[in-house]
Amino acid sequence: MSWLAQPGSRAWREPEFYASISTDDHDRLSASAELHGLLARIASRGFELRGSFAKSLNDQIRTAYRARLTRSIVVRQLNHVGITPVLLKGAALVPWTYRSRDERTMGDIDLLVRKSEIGAAFGALRELGAVRPPGSLPAWHVALWHFNVAWISPEGKFLPVEIHWRLHSEAFEGAQDPPRFRERSSSVTFGGVHALLPDPADIWIHVATHFASHLGARGGSPLVIPILAESLSPPARLRWVMDLVEAWPMAHTTLGLSGLVNRIREARADAACVDALAMLFPLLSSDNLAAAMAVAGALGNSKFDADALRLRCTTSHVPSQLLGVRRATLSTYFRWLVSSGSTTTFFGRVRHAAVVLARTLGAGFAFPFAWCARSRPGMHHGASEPKRNSELAAFEAHAEEMQFRSLEASEDSLLRRSDLLAHVHGDAH
């Protein structure tokens, strides 16, 4: 997996190494990079893409552009109703972490709003023509059992958008507190719109806990990387690994090692972060490796269980056919109900359980129909490209892209002179 590593790292190989590998290996590595959205990243580090993979590279670059365009369109609309969202995951990592904006593809845009702003945010998206994906359960049902709601543009004006009011599902809710996450964020302006960029340490912790929420909190081992490289469902897992690699330098230099350890403990994200660090050891340069080992050592040891990892990947995110609720969420909720350490009284928990059960059973009657609607062949789930009905529309779309990229270039030069970029990015490369 040397083609994943940063320049200067122990696992890095010069382009001559790529020339010596067999055609079959070259195609296999190219296919893995294509699956996980890493073609632009490996191409910028000397990996030669051949044949159809070169075309796929252009497709991924365009997808990355459309993700940033989506971010600007949606944030502008939220600003119109008085909401300044916090950028999450890929939207927060570009362009402040990756060398090039086009290196980080995104399938959707994640934005965090206050819980009190959910209604206004949903209304703003409806004004843009956004709708819930086909077969979706009612928004209140999703809000009860989840932490975000997805919206799509049937007309193809933008990529899918996820509006978050919490940072994690119930299983990881203790990992980060949304109000403090927002308080530590910095204001940024791009394309005439305003958003918040999370604190560098908070970005890294959130990526680590998000990764753990999909893979299970006990996945830390270099062995996990080849497992992920062969993973087909869902894709993009290696892209998340690269997020952790790219964001690590700014995370540990911003607070210092002891400050980062304290932040992780404050977030109760010890297990997820230790496992993430253990997985990154082969991919880090010597200075970053030393910092990662120091933080992991201060937090404690992790245990790797490949079988548990595979089981988590295949079962924990499958909703119950009866209730439309993820099994892991049901398990976590039940533990909360019987927990003696909960601040909610016993009778309060019983009352809460009764309300939850009644509403969930009500939605459960609709779930089989929603599930069938989602599963119908050819059902439209989101948009990746705008409709182009004429050569003029195609020309206008190209002109808009060139204008947007020119704006990004001018913003980059302003960011490089700003205290924010010096603080976040200066020691990262």
PDB file of N, CA, C and O in Angstrom, residues 324-359:
ATOM      1  N   GLY A 324     -37.314   0.012  10.965  1.00  0.00           N
ATOM      2  CA  GLY A 324     -36.558   1.040  10.255  1.00  0.00           C
ATOM      3  C   GLY A 324     -35.500   1.678  11.116  1.00  0.00           C
ATOM      4  O   GLY A 324     -35.134   2.835  10.917  1.00  0.00           O
ATOM      5  N   VAL A 325     -34.967   0.954  12.102  1.00  0.00           N
ATOM      6  CA  VAL A 325     -33.958   1.470  13.032  1.00  0.00           C
ATOM      7  C   VAL A 325     -32.734   0.570  12.961  1.00  0.00           C
ATOM      8  O   VAL A 325     -32.858  -0.653  12.866  1.00  0.00           O
ATOM      9  N   ARG A 326     -31.553   1.146  13.021  1.00  0.00           N
ATOM     10  CA  ARG A 326     -30.338   0.353  12.998  1.00  0.00           C
ATOM     11  C   ARG A 326     -30.209  -0.459  14.280  1.00  0.00           C
ATOM     12  O   ARG A 326     -30.516   0.008  15.366  1.00  0.00           O
ATOM     13  N   ARG A 327     -29.713  -1.679  14.136  1.00  0.00           N
ATOM     14  CA  ARG A 327     -29.597  -2.568  15.292  1.00  0.00           C
ATOM     15  C   ARG A 327     -28.665  -1.991  16.347  1.00  0.00           C
ATOM     16  O   ARG A 327     -28.929  -2.101  17.549  1.00  0.00           O
ATOM     17  N   ALA A 328     -27.551  -1.407  15.896  1.00  0.00           N
ATOM     18  CA  ALA A 328     -26.604  -0.842  16.852  1.00  0.00           C
ATOM     19  C   ALA A 328     -27.259   0.279  17.656  1.00  0.00           C
ATOM     20  O   ALA A 328     -26.996   0.445  18.849  1.00  0.00           O
ATOM     21  N   THR A 329     -28.127   1.045  17.009  1.00  0.00           N
ATOM     22  CA  THR A 329     -28.818   2.132  17.704  1.00  0.00           C
ATOM     23  C   THR A 329     -29.796   1.581  18.730  1.00  0.00           C
ATOM     24  O   THR A 329     -29.898   2.083  19.853  1.00  0.00           O
ATOM     25  N   LEU A 330     -30.529   0.532  18.355  1.00  0.00           N
ATOM     26  CA  LEU A 330     -31.447  -0.095  19.301  1.00  0.00           C
ATOM     27  C   LEU A 330     -30.701  -0.617  20.523  1.00  0.00           C
ATOM     28  O   LEU A 330     -31.152  -0.456  21.661  1.00  0.00           O
ATOM     29  N   SER A 331     -29.563  -1.257  20.291  1.00  0.00           N
ATOM     30  CA  SER A 331     -28.761  -1.786  21.395  1.00  0.00           C
ATOM     31  C   SER A 331     -28.294  -0.675  22.325  1.00  0.00           C
ATOM     32  O   SER A 331     -28.358  -0.794  23.551  1.00  0.00           O
ATOM     33  N   THR A 332     -27.810   0.420  21.733  1.00  0.00           N
ATOM     34  CA  THR A 332     -27.336   1.548  22.543  1.00  0.00           C
ATOM     35  C   THR A 332     -28.483   2.163  23.335  1.00  0.00           C
ATOM     36  O   THR A 332     -28.336   2.496  24.520  1.00  0.00           O
ATOM     37  N   TYR A 333     -29.646   2.291  22.715  1.00  0.00           N
ATOM     38  CA  TYR A 333     -30.796   2.879  23.395  1.00  0.00           C
ATOM     39  C   TYR A 333     -31.236   1.994  24.562  1.00  0.00           C
ATOM     40  O   TYR A 333     -31.562   2.485  25.651  1.00  0.00           O
ATOM     41  N   PHE A 334     -31.227   0.687  24.359  1.00  0.00           N
ATOM     42  CA  PHE A 334     -31.623  -0.225  25.433  1.00  0.00           C
ATOM     43  C   PHE A 334     -30.652  -0.122  26.610  1.00  0.00           C
ATOM     44  O   PHE A 334     -31.077  -0.121  27.772  1.00  0.00           O
ATOM     45  N   ARG A 335     -29.353  -0.014  26.311  1.00  0.00           N
ATOM     46  CA  ARG A 335     -28.374   0.131  27.403  1.00  0.00           C
ATOM     47  C   ARG A 335     -28.627   1.409  28.183  1.00  0.00           C
ATOM     48  O   ARG A 335     -28.466   1.454  29.401  1.00  0.00           O
ATOM     49  N   TRP A 336     -29.030   2.474  27.483  1.00  0.00           N
ATOM     50  CA  TRP A 336     -29.335   3.728  28.175  1.00  0.00           C
ATOM     51  C   TRP A 336     -30.557   3.553  29.078  1.00  0.00           C
ATOM     52  O   TRP A 336     -30.592   4.056  30.202  1.00  0.00           O
ATOM     53  N   LEU A 337     -31.562   2.812  28.589  1.00  0.00           N
ATOM     54  CA  LEU A 337     -32.779   2.619  29.373  1.00  0.00           C
ATOM     55  C   LEU A 337     -32.502   1.918  30.699  1.00  0.00           C
ATOM     56  O   LEU A 337     -33.100   2.246  31.729  1.00  0.00           O
ATOM     57  N   VAL A 338     -31.615   0.934  30.695  1.00  0.00           N
ATOM     58  CA  VAL A 338     -31.378   0.137  31.903  1.00  0.00           C
ATOM     59  C   VAL A 338     -30.185   0.637  32.701  1.00  0.00           C
ATOM     60  O   VAL A 338     -29.874   0.084  33.747  1.00  0.00           O
ATOM     61  N   SER A 339     -29.534   1.691  32.216  1.00  0.00           N
ATOM     62  CA  SER A 339     -28.344   2.189  32.902  1.00  0.00           C
ATOM     63  C   SER A 339     -28.722   2.886  34.205  1.00  0.00           C
ATOM     64  O   SER A 339     -29.598   3.752  34.240  1.00  0.00           O
ATOM     65  N   SER A 340     -28.016   2.518  35.281  1.00  0.00           N
ATOM     66  CA  SER A 340     -28.270   3.159  36.572  1.00  0.00           C
ATOM     67  C   SER A 340     -27.577   4.517  36.667  1.00  0.00           C
ATOM     68  O   SER A 340     -27.901   5.323  37.530  1.00  0.00           O
ATOM     69  N   GLY A 341     -26.624   4.770  35.761  1.00  0.00           N
ATOM     70  CA  GLY A 341     -25.878   6.021  35.825  1.00  0.00           C
ATOM     71  C   GLY A 341     -26.504   7.160  35.051  1.00  0.00           C
ATOM     72  O   GLY A 341     -25.979   8.266  35.038  1.00  0.00           O
ATOM     73  N   SER A 342     -27.642   6.918  34.405  1.00  0.00           N
ATOM     74  CA  SER A 342     -28.287   7.967  33.623  1.00  0.00           C
ATOM     75  C   SER A 342     -28.808   9.073  34.531  1.00  0.00           C
ATOM     76  O   SER A 342     -29.293   8.819  35.638  1.00  0.00           O
ATOM     77  N   THR A 343     -28.713  10.308  34.069  1.00  0.00           N
ATOM     78  CA  THR A 343     -29.217  11.445  34.848  1.00  0.00           C
ATOM     79  C   THR A 343     -30.742  11.530  34.792  1.00  0.00           C
ATOM     80  O   THR A 343     -31.354  12.217  35.604  1.00  0.00           O
ATOM     81  N   THR A 344     -31.365  10.843  33.838  1.00  0.00           N
ATOM     82  CA  THR A 344     -32.820  10.809  33.744  1.00  0.00           C
ATOM     83  C   THR A 344     -33.382   9.831  34.772  1.00  0.00           C
ATOM     84  O   THR A 344     -32.833   8.753  34.976  1.00  0.00           O
ATOM     85  N   THR A 345     -34.473  10.197  35.421  1.00  0.00           N
ATOM     86  CA  THR A 345     -35.065   9.328  36.435  1.00  0.00           C
ATOM     87  C   THR A 345     -35.609   8.056  35.792  1.00  0.00           C
ATOM     88  O   THR A 345     -35.840   7.990  34.575  1.00  0.00           O
ATOM     89  N   PHE A 346     -35.844   7.044  36.621  1.00  0.00           N
ATOM     90  CA  PHE A 346     -36.361   5.770  36.133  1.00  0.00           C
ATOM     91  C   PHE A 346     -37.701   5.965  35.427  1.00  0.00           C
ATOM     92  O   PHE A 346     -37.922   5.467  34.324  1.00  0.00           O
ATOM     93  N   PHE A 347     -38.613   6.714  36.064  1.00  0.00           N
ATOM     94  CA  PHE A 347     -39.924   6.930  35.470  1.00  0.00           C
ATOM     95  C   PHE A 347     -39.826   7.786  34.208  1.00  0.00           C
ATOM     96  O   PHE A 347     -40.596   7.613  33.261  1.00  0.00           O
ATOM     97  N   GLY A 348     -38.847   8.702  34.189  1.00  0.00           N
ATOM     98  CA  GLY A 348     -38.619   9.501  32.990  1.00  0.00           C
ATOM     99  C   GLY A 348     -38.179   8.647  31.822  1.00  0.00           C
ATOM    100  O   GLY A 348     -38.613   8.851  30.676  1.00  0.00           O
ATOM    101  N   ARG A 349     -37.343   7.651  32.102  1.00  0.00           N
ATOM    102  CA  ARG A 349     -36.883   6.750  31.044  1.00  0.00           C
ATOM    103  C   ARG A 349     -38.018   5.851  30.559  1.00  0.00           C
ATOM    104  O   ARG A 349     -38.126   5.558  29.374  1.00  0.00           O
ATOM    105  N   VAL A 350     -38.863   5.393  31.490  1.00  0.00           N
ATOM    106  CA  VAL A 350     -40.007   4.571  31.093  1.00  0.00           C
ATOM    107  C   VAL A 350     -40.951   5.368  30.201  1.00  0.00           C
ATOM    108  O   VAL A 350     -41.424   4.878  29.166  1.00  0.00           O
ATOM    109  N   ARG A 351     -41.228   6.615  30.596  1.00  0.00           N
ATOM    110  CA  ARG A 351     -42.103   7.466  29.791  1.00  0.00           C
ATOM    111  C   ARG A 351     -41.485   7.711  28.413  1.00  0.00           C
ATOM    112  O   ARG A 351     -42.171   7.658  27.384  1.00  0.00           O
ATOM    113  N   HIS A 352     -40.173   7.977  28.390  1.00  0.00           N
ATOM    114  CA  HIS A 352     -39.476   8.209  27.122  1.00  0.00           C
ATOM    115  C   HIS A 352     -39.574   6.976  26.232  1.00  0.00           C
ATOM    116  O   HIS A 352     -39.855   7.071  25.028  1.00  0.00           O
ATOM    117  N   ALA A 353     -39.385   5.798  26.825  1.00  0.00           N
ATOM    118  CA  ALA A 353     -39.438   4.551  26.047  1.00  0.00           C
ATOM    119  C   ALA A 353     -40.825   4.328  25.464  1.00  0.00           C
ATOM    120  O   ALA A 353     -40.968   3.862  24.322  1.00  0.00           O
ATOM    121  N   ALA A 354     -41.866   4.671  26.222  1.00  0.00           N
ATOM    122  CA  ALA A 354     -43.229   4.491  25.733  1.00  0.00           C
ATOM    123  C   ALA A 354     -43.504   5.382  24.528  1.00  0.00           C
ATOM    124  O   ALA A 354     -44.102   4.950  23.535  1.00  0.00           O
ATOM    125  N   VAL A 355     -43.072   6.633  24.598  1.00  0.00           N
ATOM    126  CA  VAL A 355     -43.271   7.567  23.486  1.00  0.00           C
ATOM    127  C   VAL A 355     -42.490   7.097  22.264  1.00  0.00           C
ATOM    128  O   VAL A 355     -43.005   7.075  21.129  1.00  0.00           O
ATOM    129  N   VAL A 356     -41.228   6.707  22.481  1.00  0.00           N
ATOM    130  CA  VAL A 356     -40.383   6.247  21.378  1.00  0.00           C
ATOM    131  C   VAL A 356     -40.986   5.009  20.719  1.00  0.00           C
ATOM    132  O   VAL A 356     -41.049   4.896  19.492  1.00  0.00           O
ATOM    133  N   LEU A 357     -41.466   4.068  21.542  1.00  0.00           N
ATOM    134  CA  LEU A 357     -42.027   2.839  20.998  1.00  0.00           C
ATOM    135  C   LEU A 357     -43.271   3.127  20.163  1.00  0.00           C
ATOM    136  O   LEU A 357     -43.433   2.600  19.055  1.00  0.00           O
ATOM    137  N   ALA A 358     -44.160   3.974  20.682  1.00  0.00           N
ATOM    138  CA  ALA A 358     -45.395   4.279  19.963  1.00  0.00           C
ATOM    139  C   ALA A 358     -45.104   4.936  18.621  1.00  0.00           C
ATOM    140  O   ALA A 358     -45.674   4.559  17.579  1.00  0.00           O
ATOM    141  N   ARG A 359     -44.213   5.915  18.623  1.00  0.00           N
ATOM    142  CA  ARG A 359     -43.921   6.633  17.375  1.00  0.00           C
ATOM    143  C   ARG A 359     -43.174   5.739  16.394  1.00  0.00           C
ATOM    144  O   ARG A 359     -43.395   5.798  15.188  1.00  0.00           O
TER     145      ARG A 359
END
